[in-house]
């Protein structure tokens, strides 16, 4: 859409968006700059913007203090489990809610959606207890499992499917394929943008998830990055530059994945409308 | 009649439908719904999290009615939501349209900039915001001084702290929602725009007649999820307020419901009371969400 | 249909609710040669090397016991402890502090160490008696101190030199403090320099002034607040006056704007303030040898000084499956030989008498001995069954006084009233 912008117009928009983009990403930039500073520069009032002697000491310190690579691996495993599960479970249920008709559908949808309306803090203790009964305390599975199911993802994809035409389903049914079959063969292929959106959401949410992983894990066996970095805060001694360094290292792979996934935005969706 | 009912519940369509829903529903039931029910039941008890439960009926709810902190927290949470949700919608539309435009030079790289907020770990992000919002040395006030706007005490003035928390909330949420809006815009078939162009419609007209209406399912999703999210805001408020005990004036102007729940449950050992607050919050969100669903017929267009 | 669904949900809810809150019984099984694993939990990453060392040493001496350790960030420590206690999976050995002690002890969640102490001839007089008292309930000991914290005054020598003012001495009273602070307050190129920072923190700030002046924070019988006594009010008024009457201290709002009030000191904007021993490493990393420590000034009204003493204790879970092993580990962690290791690490002041020298020598430029001497004039950290509820109110209200939102008198009265109300509900 709008591919016919004049070159000057394109560049003007670029500059404007760049300025706003820099403003928006200022906190991120500040985080990176802080990670290169000494602790005295971070507690200094007033702080200087640029570091006096930019160095990677904080990064080295972080890797020495916490088993970064181990937490990193754990985080990847947890994220992969959750993302794959959510993509599968949420897309199936979303499709059923969006395109199929059966009694009780709307009530169940609202009940499941209501899961979002209770603060996580209240769910922690019962979940911990359940995990204990299942002997999954301090395990990677224990961290991952509650995040495999999502009312949010189900809602997101339901809205998405609702915006896709019903004609495909009708055509598929006439051709004799099951609901699940139609879902798999006809709708999934044209759902890339919705699925990629959910993928990104689940990825980010899982990567930054803090409270539940904290409660369920007690050792590095199952500890994830967000908890590892929080450990850099002692009760009274908070070395901010280390926290920033840890956060920066934790974010780098995500940025890389993001740039890779950008392609799916660009390629867009092969939705050809009601071509028939 | 009875046969018909059974067939539509467990008929071919019904069975398949329930089966497709089952995995997600089962997981949500075990790990979310049951704990929620536990928490609701807990609201009728007094429990310090360590010793025996004591049944107290509606006592917790009665206390709620006169709990000043809780009432303030409800008010603040409402103000916060009213600031954040409309701001998100407006910003996400403006930037969404702009960034979805592949004709702009270097737009893919630009997009990454806008997504950085959601890639910044919350613990780091909020610390950084605190520095940026500093009254004397923060970059925001430095920026405002260029336009001769006087310094604002973003994190120590009760009149402004909630706005600061809202800024952080908007900043994070827009980044997340840009993803779905951009993919939503890209999902609109170019056929519509070509037809409109042939009819001589201006870009603005195209936006309001094609883009906006077709985005309404996405916007509906954003409104619902962001409202639910706003009502549960916790992390950013907690860090901006710097812990459990900010000055009373600041606290009354900024504390939110989940903050109050957390403090009561885990700092003051009043799990039952915290559960009752949680239940009230849940009811409020439920009513607002249900109302939104009813209202959606008025403004949401599905294909 | 809807009815059936709701009925099923209700049944499930009832069953699971009773399951969640039923606590399983734990049998104590312990035999001397059985292979046993115990869990230890604490919050400060900074002490990890020290505790890891303890585990290594202990496992070497006790080959049939394995120790698994777990660190939890401070901000969520209590939540995690509570959650695992409810579920019956509390760690065997863990850190306990004074404010939270009552709650856990009164609920019978802590292992009674008195018998073990007697059997093994552990000499509890070697630990600060105030701390032992704080960790004792009904004559039984429930935690053994690991370290202790006291408070002193820290000052910026460079600023003193520049202004030509003599360094603080142990003879100072509040009047001397004020005089010096006035001379050290001035405008500079990039803002204002203050002579003293009247921090709005309690343990490292105003509690010490209240105690020095003969006031108190909470009565010994835990039934009433001491904030409305003349002595307490006098102390608080002095601090607030330093901000608003004499202008020698930054105000509350300035302190709110930074991450921690101590930042104002470490960045050289304030010449003196009070702080805890835990801040020494940070001050070394920022001001280096430009700073030093001295005892806090005495109150001119009582001619006395008192500082808050607080400490962490190692405690055991009452329902641990391995009480023998649990106590053995606690005994090792608090032993004389291990306290020496703690002292050498220079991180915290070991609780065992006489082992603190290594900590004192860890930063030779500083007069850290003052923190050790402070034990002699210490005042126990205040607590009750529900400490955090009234303490949070108190800190909030004091911040209001320090930001000028209320007067000192108003704040003190409000605190007393609210604290009394909360205490009466305990």
PDB file of C-alpha atoms in Angstrom, chain C residues 10-112:
ATOM      1  CA  UNK C  10     -17.955 -25.508  41.803  1.00  0.00           C
ATOM      2  CA  UNK C  11     -17.195 -29.102  42.735  1.00  0.00           C
ATOM      3  CA  UNK C  12     -13.689 -28.861  41.359  1.00  0.00           C
ATOM      4  CA  UNK C  13     -13.222 -25.588  43.198  1.00  0.00           C
ATOM      5  CA  UNK C  14     -14.323 -27.032  46.507  1.00  0.00           C
ATOM      6  CA  UNK C  15     -12.092 -30.049  46.209  1.00  0.00           C
ATOM      7  CA  UNK C  16      -9.090 -28.104  45.136  1.00  0.00           C
ATOM      8  CA  UNK C  17      -9.557 -25.372  47.722  1.00  0.00           C
ATOM      9  CA  UNK C  18      -9.495 -27.890  50.518  1.00  0.00           C
ATOM     10  CA  UNK C  19      -6.521 -29.562  48.920  1.00  0.00           C
ATOM     11  CA  UNK C  20      -4.574 -26.349  48.610  1.00  0.00           C
ATOM     12  CA  UNK C  21      -4.979 -25.360  52.191  1.00  0.00           C
ATOM     13  CA  UNK C  22      -4.538 -28.718  53.792  1.00  0.00           C
ATOM     14  CA  UNK C  23      -0.984 -29.059  54.963  1.00  0.00           C
ATOM     15  CA  UNK C  24       0.559 -32.444  54.777  1.00  0.00           C
ATOM     16  CA  UNK C  25       2.229 -33.864  57.851  1.00  0.00           C
ATOM     17  CA  UNK C  26       5.956 -34.267  57.843  1.00  0.00           C
ATOM     18  CA  UNK C  27       7.507 -37.112  59.717  1.00  0.00           C
ATOM     19  CA  UNK C  28      10.877 -36.438  61.168  1.00  0.00           C
ATOM     20  CA  UNK C  29      13.137 -39.139  59.957  1.00  0.00           C
ATOM     21  CA  UNK C  30      16.779 -38.859  60.633  1.00  0.00           C
ATOM     22  CA  UNK C  31      19.459 -41.410  61.086  1.00  0.00           C
ATOM     23  CA  UNK C  32      23.073 -40.505  61.572  1.00  0.00           C
ATOM     24  CA  UNK C  33      24.471 -42.250  58.532  1.00  0.00           C
ATOM     25  CA  UNK C  34      21.676 -41.694  56.077  1.00  0.00           C
ATOM     26  CA  UNK C  35      22.458 -39.558  53.059  1.00  0.00           C
ATOM     27  CA  UNK C  36      20.683 -36.308  53.607  1.00  0.00           C
ATOM     28  CA  UNK C  37      20.124 -33.201  51.496  1.00  0.00           C
ATOM     29  CA  UNK C  38      19.203 -29.892  53.015  1.00  0.00           C
ATOM     30  CA  UNK C  39      18.230 -26.618  51.376  1.00  0.00           C
ATOM     31  CA  UNK C  40      19.474 -23.237  52.357  1.00  0.00           C
ATOM     32  CA  UNK C  41      17.917 -19.969  51.195  1.00  0.00           C
ATOM     33  CA  UNK C  42      19.107 -16.375  51.474  1.00  0.00           C
ATOM     34  CA  UNK C  43      18.862 -13.125  49.599  1.00  0.00           C
ATOM     35  CA  UNK C  44      22.114 -11.313  49.156  1.00  0.00           C
ATOM     36  CA  UNK C  45      24.034 -12.217  46.054  1.00  0.00           C
ATOM     37  CA  UNK C  46      26.920 -10.283  47.519  1.00  0.00           C
ATOM     38  CA  UNK C  47      27.413 -12.967  50.181  1.00  0.00           C
ATOM     39  CA  UNK C  48      27.236 -15.839  47.724  1.00  0.00           C
ATOM     40  CA  UNK C  49      30.988 -16.498  47.601  1.00  0.00           C
ATOM     41  CA  UNK C  50      31.067 -16.651  51.384  1.00  0.00           C
ATOM     42  CA  UNK C  51      28.138 -19.027  51.712  1.00  0.00           C
ATOM     43  CA  UNK C  52      29.350 -21.196  48.864  1.00  0.00           C
ATOM     44  CA  UNK C  53      32.602 -21.527  50.768  1.00  0.00           C
ATOM     45  CA  UNK C  54      30.679 -22.541  53.870  1.00  0.00           C
ATOM     46  CA  UNK C  55      28.916 -25.254  51.918  1.00  0.00           C
ATOM     47  CA  UNK C  56      32.168 -26.599  50.537  1.00  0.00           C
ATOM     48  CA  UNK C  57      33.775 -26.694  53.971  1.00  0.00           C
ATOM     49  CA  UNK C  58      30.732 -28.204  55.620  1.00  0.00           C
ATOM     50  CA  UNK C  59      30.194 -30.928  53.043  1.00  0.00           C
ATOM     51  CA  UNK C  60      33.848 -31.900  53.350  1.00  0.00           C
ATOM     52  CA  UNK C  61      33.469 -32.328  57.081  1.00  0.00           C
ATOM     53  CA  UNK C  62      30.104 -34.048  56.811  1.00  0.00           C
ATOM     54  CA  UNK C  63      30.218 -36.348  53.800  1.00  0.00           C
ATOM     55  CA  UNK C  64      26.712 -37.684  54.308  1.00  0.00           C
ATOM     56  CA  UNK C  65      25.099 -34.262  54.081  1.00  0.00           C
ATOM     57  CA  UNK C  66      24.619 -32.389  50.818  1.00  0.00           C
ATOM     58  CA  UNK C  67      23.637 -28.747  50.870  1.00  0.00           C
ATOM     59  CA  UNK C  68      21.747 -27.051  48.045  1.00  0.00           C
ATOM     60  CA  UNK C  69      21.619 -23.327  48.117  1.00  0.00           C
ATOM     61  CA  UNK C  70      19.165 -20.892  46.645  1.00  0.00           C
ATOM     62  CA  UNK C  71      19.335 -17.124  46.407  1.00  0.00           C
ATOM     63  CA  UNK C  72      16.203 -15.046  46.059  1.00  0.00           C
ATOM     64  CA  UNK C  73      16.280 -11.323  45.216  1.00  0.00           C
ATOM     65  CA  UNK C  74      15.594  -9.274  48.348  1.00  0.00           C
ATOM     66  CA  UNK C  75      12.455  -7.660  46.996  1.00  0.00           C
ATOM     67  CA  UNK C  76      10.707 -11.012  46.657  1.00  0.00           C
ATOM     68  CA  UNK C  77      12.386 -12.983  49.429  1.00  0.00           C
ATOM     69  CA  UNK C  78       9.521 -12.896  51.899  1.00  0.00           C
ATOM     70  CA  UNK C  79       6.949 -13.657  49.274  1.00  0.00           C
ATOM     71  CA  UNK C  80       8.916 -16.678  48.156  1.00  0.00           C
ATOM     72  CA  UNK C  81       9.476 -17.855  51.720  1.00  0.00           C
ATOM     73  CA  UNK C  82       5.808 -17.518  52.483  1.00  0.00           C
ATOM     74  CA  UNK C  83       4.762 -19.340  49.335  1.00  0.00           C
ATOM     75  CA  UNK C  84       7.059 -22.271  49.930  1.00  0.00           C
ATOM     76  CA  UNK C  85       6.096 -22.436  53.604  1.00  0.00           C
ATOM     77  CA  UNK C  86       2.427 -22.659  52.754  1.00  0.00           C
ATOM     78  CA  UNK C  87       3.113 -25.424  50.301  1.00  0.00           C
ATOM     79  CA  UNK C  88       5.176 -27.240  52.878  1.00  0.00           C
ATOM     80  CA  UNK C  89       8.420 -26.969  50.933  1.00  0.00           C
ATOM     81  CA  UNK C  90      10.156 -24.333  52.985  1.00  0.00           C
ATOM     82  CA  UNK C  91      13.943 -24.446  52.918  1.00  0.00           C
ATOM     83  CA  UNK C  92      15.590 -26.185  55.860  1.00  0.00           C
ATOM     84  CA  UNK C  93      17.946 -23.330  56.668  1.00  0.00           C
ATOM     85  CA  UNK C  94      17.258 -19.722  55.823  1.00  0.00           C
ATOM     86  CA  UNK C  95      17.903 -16.118  56.719  1.00  0.00           C
ATOM     87  CA  UNK C  96      15.610 -14.363  59.121  1.00  0.00           C
ATOM     88  CA  UNK C  97      15.573 -10.703  60.072  1.00  0.00           C
ATOM     89  CA  UNK C  98      14.179  -8.960  63.105  1.00  0.00           C
ATOM     90  CA  UNK C  99      10.988  -7.381  61.722  1.00  0.00           C
ATOM     91  CA  UNK C 100       9.732 -10.676  60.329  1.00  0.00           C
ATOM     92  CA  UNK C 101      10.920 -12.899  63.171  1.00  0.00           C
ATOM     93  CA  UNK C 102       7.839 -12.556  65.327  1.00  0.00           C
ATOM     94  CA  UNK C 103       5.462 -13.597  62.631  1.00  0.00           C
ATOM     95  CA  UNK C 104       7.281 -16.801  61.844  1.00  0.00           C
ATOM     96  CA  UNK C 105       8.147 -17.645  65.441  1.00  0.00           C
ATOM     97  CA  UNK C 106       4.607 -17.117  66.685  1.00  0.00           C
ATOM     98  CA  UNK C 107       3.296 -19.456  64.041  1.00  0.00           C
ATOM     99  CA  UNK C 108       5.626 -22.197  65.127  1.00  0.00           C
ATOM    100  CA  UNK C 109       7.475 -22.211  61.842  1.00  0.00           C
ATOM    101  CA  UNK C 110      10.970 -21.895  63.225  1.00  0.00           C
ATOM    102  CA  UNK C 111      13.033 -24.693  64.645  1.00  0.00           C
ATOM    103  CA  UNK C 112      13.606 -24.417  68.375  1.00  0.00           C
TER     104      UNK C 112
END
